[in-house]
């Protein structure tokens, strides 16, 4: 009810305009969306990426009528970062996880009120808002496309306003709404690391491999999926991540690594890999880009490893002593080398490079490449 009210007050006749309208498909290419006309101004020309330009945003009038009176204001000039977005990100069509799909995601991740939800690439912010409104948890979103961020903030404001309006009705029981934070930025920016890695449940719509090799605009530059994999590895044990496309850069799961170790005559270990993965059915008509196809997602879970056990023991003992060697006593994601002759086959290596925030590519002891997963 609140979502549809917000859509109407933004001047759109239906939610379909959000998904199919070119104002999000070409959000970075210059044309600006005019909510009053519910269409792009075709006369708006694309400017060079690094050229200064004025930006139009939508403001709601103080009128209390049900329709939204739209005016425009000119924001101060700012310089666009020409390397902020890859060409693929500029062309990418916006896709939304519908409310029923988000409900299923909440259920399969068992999201709790005391946890933090994060949507990487939040678009219009609907998943973030739904988690906050229905679970009462703190909800975060990060989005690299400026126009989508503006629309998301406006949706959030209208949703909150609508809650206040409905709250005046006697039959309405106001829900506990968790803190909502929508941030314009990139997962590649180190300044966002804490914001991203302190979540408990993460959603990333990387459908059709859009964050894979297609997301790089420079030879040798890590893909967005690579950064997402690094973020997941830095989450605390038992955290969960839902992806629409497999994160192959994570390597082999705990089950797969231990199966390989067993075949090679090596002892199985919780340190063999730092995650488990399950393919789950999200359902039909749960995403905006497909109404009839059964949508599958991948549920990744950070497992407890020896680093978690040492951390718990350190807190219990609280003796202030420091043992020798590398102990990784803070829940750090670990992996074991696949080389049977290597010291690292029984002594785990930290899976994340502290400097880059990306997954390490080789064993620190023998230099063997970390075992990677090359297909679903």
Short mmCIF file of C-alpha atoms in Angstrom, two decimals:
data_model
loop_
_atom_site.label_atom_id
_atom_site.label_comp_id
_atom_site.label_asym_id
_atom_site.label_seq_id
_atom_site.Cartn_x
_atom_site.Cartn_y
_atom_site.Cartn_z
CA UNK A 1 0.00 0.00 0.00
CA UNK A 2 2.76 2.43 0.94
CA UNK A 3 4.89 1.46 -2.06
CA UNK A 4 2.06 2.09 -4.53
CA UNK A 5 1.21 5.39 -2.86
CA UNK A 6 4.82 6.51 -3.21
CA UNK A 7 4.85 5.50 -6.88
CA UNK A 8 1.68 7.49 -7.55
CA UNK A 9 2.97 10.55 -5.72
CA UNK A 10 6.15 10.47 -7.77
CA UNK A 11 3.98 11.07 -10.81
CA UNK A 12 4.18 7.58 -12.29
CA UNK A 13 1.12 5.71 -13.46
CA UNK A 14 2.54 2.30 -12.59
CA UNK A 15 5.57 0.59 -11.12
CA UNK A 16 6.29 -0.72 -14.63
CA UNK A 17 7.58 2.72 -15.53
CA UNK A 18 10.34 2.23 -12.99
CA UNK A 19 11.59 -0.98 -14.58
CA UNK A 20 10.95 -0.34 -18.25
CA UNK A 21 11.35 3.43 -18.38
CA UNK A 22 14.55 4.71 -19.95
CA UNK A 23 15.18 7.07 -17.03
CA UNK A 24 16.93 4.20 -15.23
CA UNK A 25 18.15 2.30 -18.24
CA UNK A 26 20.26 5.25 -19.35
CA UNK A 27 20.66 6.90 -15.98
CA UNK A 28 24.28 7.87 -16.53
CA UNK A 29 24.12 9.01 -20.12
CA UNK A 30 22.83 12.55 -19.68
CA UNK A 31 19.03 12.62 -20.20
CA UNK A 32 17.12 13.56 -17.09
CA UNK A 33 13.85 12.16 -15.86
CA UNK A 34 10.98 14.61 -15.47
CA UNK A 35 8.46 13.04 -13.07
CA UNK A 36 5.74 15.52 -14.07
CA UNK A 37 5.85 14.27 -17.64
CA UNK A 38 6.82 10.70 -16.64
CA UNK A 39 9.31 10.66 -19.51
CA UNK A 40 12.77 11.74 -20.46
CA UNK A 41 13.42 15.08 -21.99
CA UNK A 42 14.58 13.87 -25.38
CA UNK A 43 16.27 17.19 -26.03
CA UNK A 44 18.72 16.65 -23.16
CA UNK A 45 22.07 15.85 -24.68
CA UNK A 46 24.81 13.66 -23.32
CA UNK A 47 27.76 15.61 -21.96
CA UNK A 48 31.34 14.38 -21.72
CA UNK A 49 31.82 12.37 -18.56
CA UNK A 50 34.23 14.78 -16.97
CA UNK A 51 32.34 17.94 -17.90
CA UNK A 52 30.73 20.02 -15.17
CA UNK A 53 26.98 20.10 -15.38
CA UNK A 54 23.91 21.23 -13.48
CA UNK A 55 21.69 18.52 -12.12
CA UNK A 56 17.93 18.60 -11.76
CA UNK A 57 16.30 16.95 -8.79
CA UNK A 58 12.70 16.57 -7.72
CA UNK A 59 11.17 18.45 -4.84
CA UNK A 60 7.74 17.94 -3.36
CA UNK A 61 5.63 20.99 -2.75
CA UNK A 62 4.10 21.64 0.64
CA UNK A 63 0.66 20.85 -0.72
CA UNK A 64 -1.20 18.15 1.22
CA UNK A 65 -3.13 16.91 -1.80
CA UNK A 66 -2.75 13.27 -2.87
CA UNK A 67 -1.08 14.14 -6.15
CA UNK A 68 2.51 15.24 -6.16
CA UNK A 69 3.18 18.73 -7.45
CA UNK A 70 6.59 18.55 -9.02
CA UNK A 71 9.05 21.37 -9.39
CA UNK A 72 12.70 21.30 -10.29
CA UNK A 73 15.64 22.96 -8.70
CA UNK A 74 19.20 23.33 -9.86
CA UNK A 75 21.86 21.67 -7.75
CA UNK A 76 25.36 23.15 -7.49
CA UNK A 77 27.71 22.06 -10.22
CA UNK A 78 29.86 19.08 -9.59
CA UNK A 79 32.48 17.30 -11.58
CA UNK A 80 31.73 13.75 -12.61
CA UNK A 81 34.43 11.15 -12.12
CA UNK A 82 34.90 9.63 -15.55
CA UNK A 83 36.31 6.43 -14.04
CA UNK A 84 33.55 5.98 -11.48
CA UNK A 85 31.37 3.82 -13.70
CA UNK A 86 32.24 1.23 -16.31
CA UNK A 87 30.55 1.32 -19.71
CA UNK A 88 28.55 -1.77 -18.80
CA UNK A 89 27.26 -0.16 -15.62
CA UNK A 90 26.08 2.81 -17.70
CA UNK A 91 24.20 0.59 -20.12
CA UNK A 92 22.82 -1.83 -17.56
CA UNK A 93 19.05 -2.05 -17.35
CA UNK A 94 17.71 -1.59 -13.85
CA UNK A 95 16.15 -4.73 -12.37
CA UNK A 96 14.19 -4.88 -9.13
CA UNK A 97 13.59 -7.74 -6.73
CA UNK A 98 9.83 -7.59 -6.18
CA UNK A 99 8.30 -7.57 -2.72
CA UNK A 100 7.42 -11.29 -2.85
CA UNK A 101 10.97 -12.12 -3.90
CA UNK A 102 12.39 -10.01 -1.09
CA UNK A 103 10.05 -11.73 1.34
CA UNK A 104 11.47 -15.08 0.23
CA UNK A 105 15.03 -13.78 0.63
CA UNK A 106 14.27 -12.63 4.17
CA UNK A 107 12.89 -16.08 4.98
CA UNK A 108 15.73 -18.11 3.43
CA UNK A 109 18.40 -16.00 5.16
CA UNK A 110 16.47 -15.97 8.44
CA UNK A 111 17.09 -12.24 8.81
CA UNK A 112 16.58 -11.13 12.43
CA UNK A 113 15.64 -7.71 13.90
CA UNK A 114 19.02 -7.33 15.64
CA UNK A 115 20.96 -7.95 12.42
CA UNK A 116 22.09 -5.59 9.64
CA UNK A 117 20.83 -6.02 6.08
CA UNK A 118 22.85 -4.70 3.12
CA UNK A 119 21.82 -4.38 -0.53
CA UNK A 120 24.76 -3.93 -2.92
CA UNK A 121 23.39 -1.92 -5.84
CA UNK A 122 20.20 -0.81 -4.06
CA UNK A 123 18.61 0.88 -7.08
CA UNK A 124 15.40 2.49 -5.85
CA UNK A 125 16.02 1.15 -2.36
CA UNK A 126 12.92 -1.03 -2.19
CA UNK A 127 14.73 -4.10 -0.76
CA UNK A 128 16.39 -1.97 1.92
CA UNK A 129 13.10 -0.33 2.83
CA UNK A 130 11.21 -3.64 2.89
CA UNK A 131 13.75 -5.23 5.25
CA UNK A 132 13.59 -2.23 7.56
CA UNK A 133 9.78 -2.00 7.54
CA UNK A 134 8.96 -5.70 7.85
CA UNK A 135 11.77 -6.99 10.09
CA UNK A 136 12.65 -3.82 11.98
CA UNK A 137 16.36 -4.36 11.40
CA UNK A 138 18.99 -1.80 10.44
CA UNK A 139 19.11 -1.73 6.65
CA UNK A 140 21.79 -0.35 4.37
CA UNK A 141 22.19 0.12 0.65
CA UNK A 142 24.98 1.27 -1.63
CA UNK A 143 24.46 2.42 -5.22
CA UNK A 144 26.94 3.83 -7.71
CA UNK A 145 24.40 5.48 -10.05
CA UNK A 146 23.58 8.99 -8.73
CA UNK A 147 20.12 9.21 -10.30
CA UNK A 148 19.03 5.97 -8.67
CA UNK A 149 20.27 7.24 -5.32
CA UNK A 150 18.13 10.38 -5.60
CA UNK A 151 15.06 8.36 -6.49
CA UNK A 152 15.72 5.96 -3.60
CA UNK A 153 16.00 8.79 -1.09
CA UNK A 154 12.76 10.29 -2.35
CA UNK A 155 11.02 6.92 -2.09
CA UNK A 156 12.29 6.53 1.46
CA UNK A 157 11.00 9.97 2.44
CA UNK A 158 7.60 9.35 0.87
CA UNK A 159 7.32 5.93 2.48
CA UNK A 160 8.04 7.38 5.91
CA UNK A 161 5.55 10.17 5.28
CA UNK A 162 2.92 7.66 4.22
CA UNK A 163 3.49 5.67 7.43
CA UNK A 164 2.77 8.84 9.41
CA UNK A 165 -0.42 9.41 7.41
CA UNK A 166 -1.67 5.84 7.85
CA UNK A 167 -0.68 6.00 11.51
CA UNK A 168 -3.53 8.46 12.08
CA UNK A 169 -5.99 5.68 11.27
CA UNK A 170 -7.23 3.90 14.39
CA UNK A 171 -6.84 0.40 12.91
CA UNK A 172 -3.21 0.90 11.93
CA UNK A 173 -0.49 -0.54 14.14
CA UNK A 174 2.73 1.30 13.32
CA UNK A 175 5.52 -1.17 12.59
CA UNK A 176 8.93 -1.00 14.21
CA UNK A 177 11.06 0.51 11.48
CA UNK A 178 14.79 -0.07 11.57
CA UNK A 179 17.42 2.52 10.71
CA UNK A 180 17.79 3.05 6.96
CA UNK A 181 21.01 4.29 5.36
CA UNK A 182 21.29 4.66 1.60
CA UNK A 183 24.78 5.57 0.41
CA UNK A 184 25.94 6.77 -2.99
CA UNK A 185 29.26 5.10 -3.61
CA UNK A 186 31.16 2.12 -4.93
CA UNK A 187 32.16 -1.19 -3.37
CA UNK A 188 35.64 -0.52 -4.76
CA UNK A 189 36.13 2.52 -2.51
CA UNK A 190 38.04 1.61 0.70
CA UNK A 191 36.14 4.34 2.57
CA UNK A 192 33.01 2.16 2.33
CA UNK A 193 34.69 -0.96 3.74
CA UNK A 194 33.32 -0.76 7.28
CA UNK A 195 29.85 0.13 5.99
CA UNK A 196 29.88 -3.00 3.83
CA UNK A 197 31.68 -5.59 5.94
CA UNK A 198 29.74 -5.14 9.19
CA UNK A 199 26.48 -6.44 7.70
CA UNK A 200 24.96 -9.80 8.63
CA UNK A 201 22.89 -10.45 5.51
CA UNK A 202 23.90 -9.17 2.07
CA UNK A 203 21.93 -9.09 -1.19
CA UNK A 204 23.68 -8.58 -4.51
CA UNK A 205 21.80 -8.56 -7.79
CA UNK A 206 24.58 -9.71 -10.11
CA UNK A 207 22.14 -11.46 -12.42
CA UNK A 208 23.44 -12.63 -15.78
CA UNK A 209 27.03 -12.04 -14.67
CA UNK A 210 26.66 -8.24 -14.86
CA UNK A 211 29.27 -7.83 -12.11
CA UNK A 212 31.63 -10.38 -13.67
CA UNK A 213 34.02 -9.83 -16.56
CA UNK A 214 31.45 -7.53 -18.16
CA UNK A 215 31.87 -5.03 -15.31
CA UNK A 216 35.54 -4.24 -15.94
CA UNK A 217 36.43 -1.27 -18.13
CA UNK A 218 40.20 -1.62 -17.85
CA UNK A 219 42.43 -4.57 -18.64
CA UNK A 220 43.60 -6.26 -15.47
CA UNK A 221 41.18 -4.38 -13.24
CA UNK A 222 39.28 -6.54 -10.70
CA UNK A 223 35.62 -7.14 -11.46
CA UNK A 224 32.83 -5.96 -9.20
CA UNK A 225 32.20 -9.61 -8.34
CA UNK A 226 35.81 -9.83 -7.10
CA UNK A 227 35.18 -6.95 -4.71
CA UNK A 228 31.89 -8.50 -3.59
CA UNK A 229 33.72 -11.78 -2.89
CA UNK A 230 36.25 -9.87 -0.79
CA UNK A 231 33.47 -8.16 1.14
CA UNK A 232 31.76 -11.49 1.82
CA UNK A 233 35.02 -13.00 3.10
CA UNK A 234 35.37 -10.11 5.56
CA UNK A 235 31.90 -10.62 7.05
CA UNK A 236 31.71 -12.23 10.47
CA UNK A 237 31.19 -16.01 10.65
CA UNK A 238 27.58 -17.15 10.09
CA UNK A 239 26.83 -14.10 7.91
CA UNK A 240 24.85 -14.80 4.73
CA UNK A 241 24.92 -13.50 1.17
CA UNK A 242 22.34 -13.95 -1.58
CA UNK A 243 23.62 -13.66 -5.16
CA UNK A 244 21.70 -14.08 -8.40
CA UNK A 245 24.84 -15.35 -10.14
CA UNK A 246 27.56 -17.55 -8.62
CA UNK A 247 30.60 -15.78 -7.17
CA UNK A 248 33.19 -18.00 -8.81
CA UNK A 249 36.03 -15.90 -7.40
CA UNK A 250 35.30 -17.29 -3.94
CA UNK A 251 36.84 -20.57 -5.02
CA UNK A 252 35.62 -23.94 -3.81
CA UNK A 253 33.19 -24.33 -0.94
CA UNK A 254 34.04 -26.13 2.29
CA UNK A 255 32.28 -29.28 1.10
CA UNK A 256 34.11 -29.23 -2.25
CA UNK A 257 37.53 -28.60 -0.69
CA UNK A 258 37.13 -31.37 1.88
CA UNK A 259 35.96 -33.78 -0.80
CA UNK A 260 39.14 -33.03 -2.73
CA UNK A 261 41.31 -33.35 0.38
CA UNK A 262 39.75 -36.71 1.19
CA UNK A 263 40.44 -37.97 -2.34
CA UNK A 264 44.09 -36.91 -1.95
CA UNK A 265 44.49 -38.65 1.38
CA UNK A 266 44.44 -35.42 3.39
CA UNK A 267 42.49 -34.80 6.59
CA UNK A 268 39.26 -32.83 6.24
CA UNK A 269 39.18 -29.50 8.08
CA UNK A 270 36.87 -26.56 8.75
CA UNK A 271 39.80 -24.39 7.62
CA UNK A 272 39.78 -25.86 4.11
CA UNK A 273 37.42 -23.09 2.96
CA UNK A 274 35.51 -20.28 4.64
CA UNK A 275 32.02 -20.73 3.19
CA UNK A 276 29.22 -23.05 2.16
CA UNK A 277 26.89 -22.46 -0.78
CA UNK A 278 23.40 -23.70 -1.64
CA UNK A 279 21.35 -23.14 -4.78
CA UNK A 280 17.83 -22.09 -3.81
CA UNK A 281 14.62 -21.45 -5.73
CA UNK A 282 13.41 -17.87 -5.30
CA UNK A 283 10.24 -18.48 -7.28
CA UNK A 284 8.37 -17.09 -10.28
CA UNK A 285 7.34 -13.48 -10.84
CA UNK A 286 9.69 -12.40 -8.04
CA UNK A 287 11.92 -10.11 -10.12
CA UNK A 288 11.08 -7.33 -12.52
CA UNK A 289 12.96 -8.81 -15.48
CA UNK A 290 11.07 -12.11 -15.61
CA UNK A 291 7.46 -12.96 -14.83
CA UNK A 292 7.37 -16.60 -15.97
CA UNK A 293 10.88 -18.00 -15.45
CA UNK A 294 11.75 -19.76 -12.20
CA UNK A 295 14.48 -17.66 -10.61
CA UNK A 296 17.36 -19.32 -8.76
CA UNK A 297 19.69 -17.67 -6.27
CA UNK A 298 22.83 -18.74 -4.45
CA UNK A 299 22.92 -18.66 -0.66
CA UNK A 300 26.48 -18.27 0.69
CA UNK A 301 27.21 -18.67 4.40
CA UNK A 302 30.44 -17.80 6.21
CA UNK A 303 31.43 -20.77 8.34
CA UNK A 304 33.04 -20.84 11.75
CA UNK A 305 36.70 -21.82 11.47
CA UNK A 306 39.62 -22.24 13.87
CA UNK A 307 40.06 -18.46 13.88
CA UNK A 308 36.60 -18.15 15.46
CA UNK A 309 37.41 -20.78 18.08
CA UNK A 310 40.65 -19.07 19.01
CA UNK A 311 38.87 -15.74 19.24
CA UNK A 312 36.25 -17.21 21.59
CA UNK A 313 38.93 -18.87 23.72
CA UNK A 314 40.95 -15.65 23.89
CA UNK A 315 37.90 -13.78 25.17
CA UNK A 316 37.18 -16.52 27.71
CA UNK A 317 40.76 -16.71 29.00
CA UNK A 318 41.42 -12.96 28.79
CA UNK A 319 45.01 -13.58 29.91
CA UNK A 320 46.53 -10.91 27.71
CA UNK A 321 49.17 -13.32 26.47
CA UNK A 322 50.28 -13.55 22.87
CA UNK A 323 51.09 -16.90 21.35
CA UNK A 324 53.72 -17.44 18.71
CA UNK A 325 53.07 -17.76 15.00
CA UNK A 326 50.01 -16.70 13.01
CA UNK A 327 46.87 -17.43 14.99
CA UNK A 328 44.13 -15.44 13.18
CA UNK A 329 42.12 -15.11 16.38
CA UNK A 330 39.42 -12.73 15.14
CA UNK A 331 37.13 -14.82 12.94
CA UNK A 332 39.30 -14.19 9.87
CA UNK A 333 38.34 -16.15 6.75
CA UNK A 334 40.90 -18.89 6.17
CA UNK A 335 41.84 -21.46 3.54
CA UNK A 336 44.24 -24.40 3.31
CA UNK A 337 46.64 -25.02 0.44
CA UNK A 338 45.71 -27.87 -1.89
CA UNK A 339 49.41 -28.87 -2.22
CA UNK A 340 49.80 -31.93 0.01
CA UNK A 341 53.54 -31.27 0.52
CA UNK A 342 53.03 -27.63 1.56
CA UNK A 343 53.16 -26.43 5.16
CA UNK A 344 49.99 -24.50 4.30
CA UNK A 345 48.03 -27.71 3.73
CA UNK A 346 47.62 -28.00 7.51
CA UNK A 347 48.36 -24.42 8.58
CA UNK A 348 45.72 -22.01 7.27
CA UNK A 349 46.30 -18.79 5.36
CA UNK A 350 44.16 -15.65 5.69
CA UNK A 351 41.88 -15.53 2.63
CA UNK A 352 41.75 -11.72 2.30
CA UNK A 353 44.56 -9.32 1.47
CA UNK A 354 44.42 -6.57 4.12
CA UNK A 355 45.74 -3.93 1.71
CA UNK A 356 43.36 -4.48 -1.23
CA UNK A 357 40.38 -6.10 0.49
CA UNK A 358 40.38 -8.72 -2.27
CA UNK A 359 40.84 -12.47 -1.92
CA UNK A 360 44.45 -13.65 -2.02
CA UNK A 361 45.40 -15.55 -5.14
CA UNK A 362 48.10 -17.88 -3.82
CA UNK A 363 49.41 -19.72 -0.77
CA UNK A 364 51.85 -17.64 1.28
CA UNK A 365 54.00 -20.72 1.97
CA UNK A 366 54.53 -22.37 -1.41
CA UNK A 367 53.07 -19.87 -3.87
CA UNK A 368 50.58 -22.33 -5.35
CA UNK A 369 47.51 -20.65 -6.80
CA UNK A 370 44.43 -20.83 -4.62
CA UNK A 371 42.01 -23.46 -5.89
CA UNK A 372 39.35 -21.67 -7.93
CA UNK A 373 35.88 -22.66 -9.08
CA UNK A 374 35.48 -22.22 -12.83
CA UNK A 375 31.82 -23.14 -13.29
CA UNK A 376 28.54 -23.22 -11.39
#
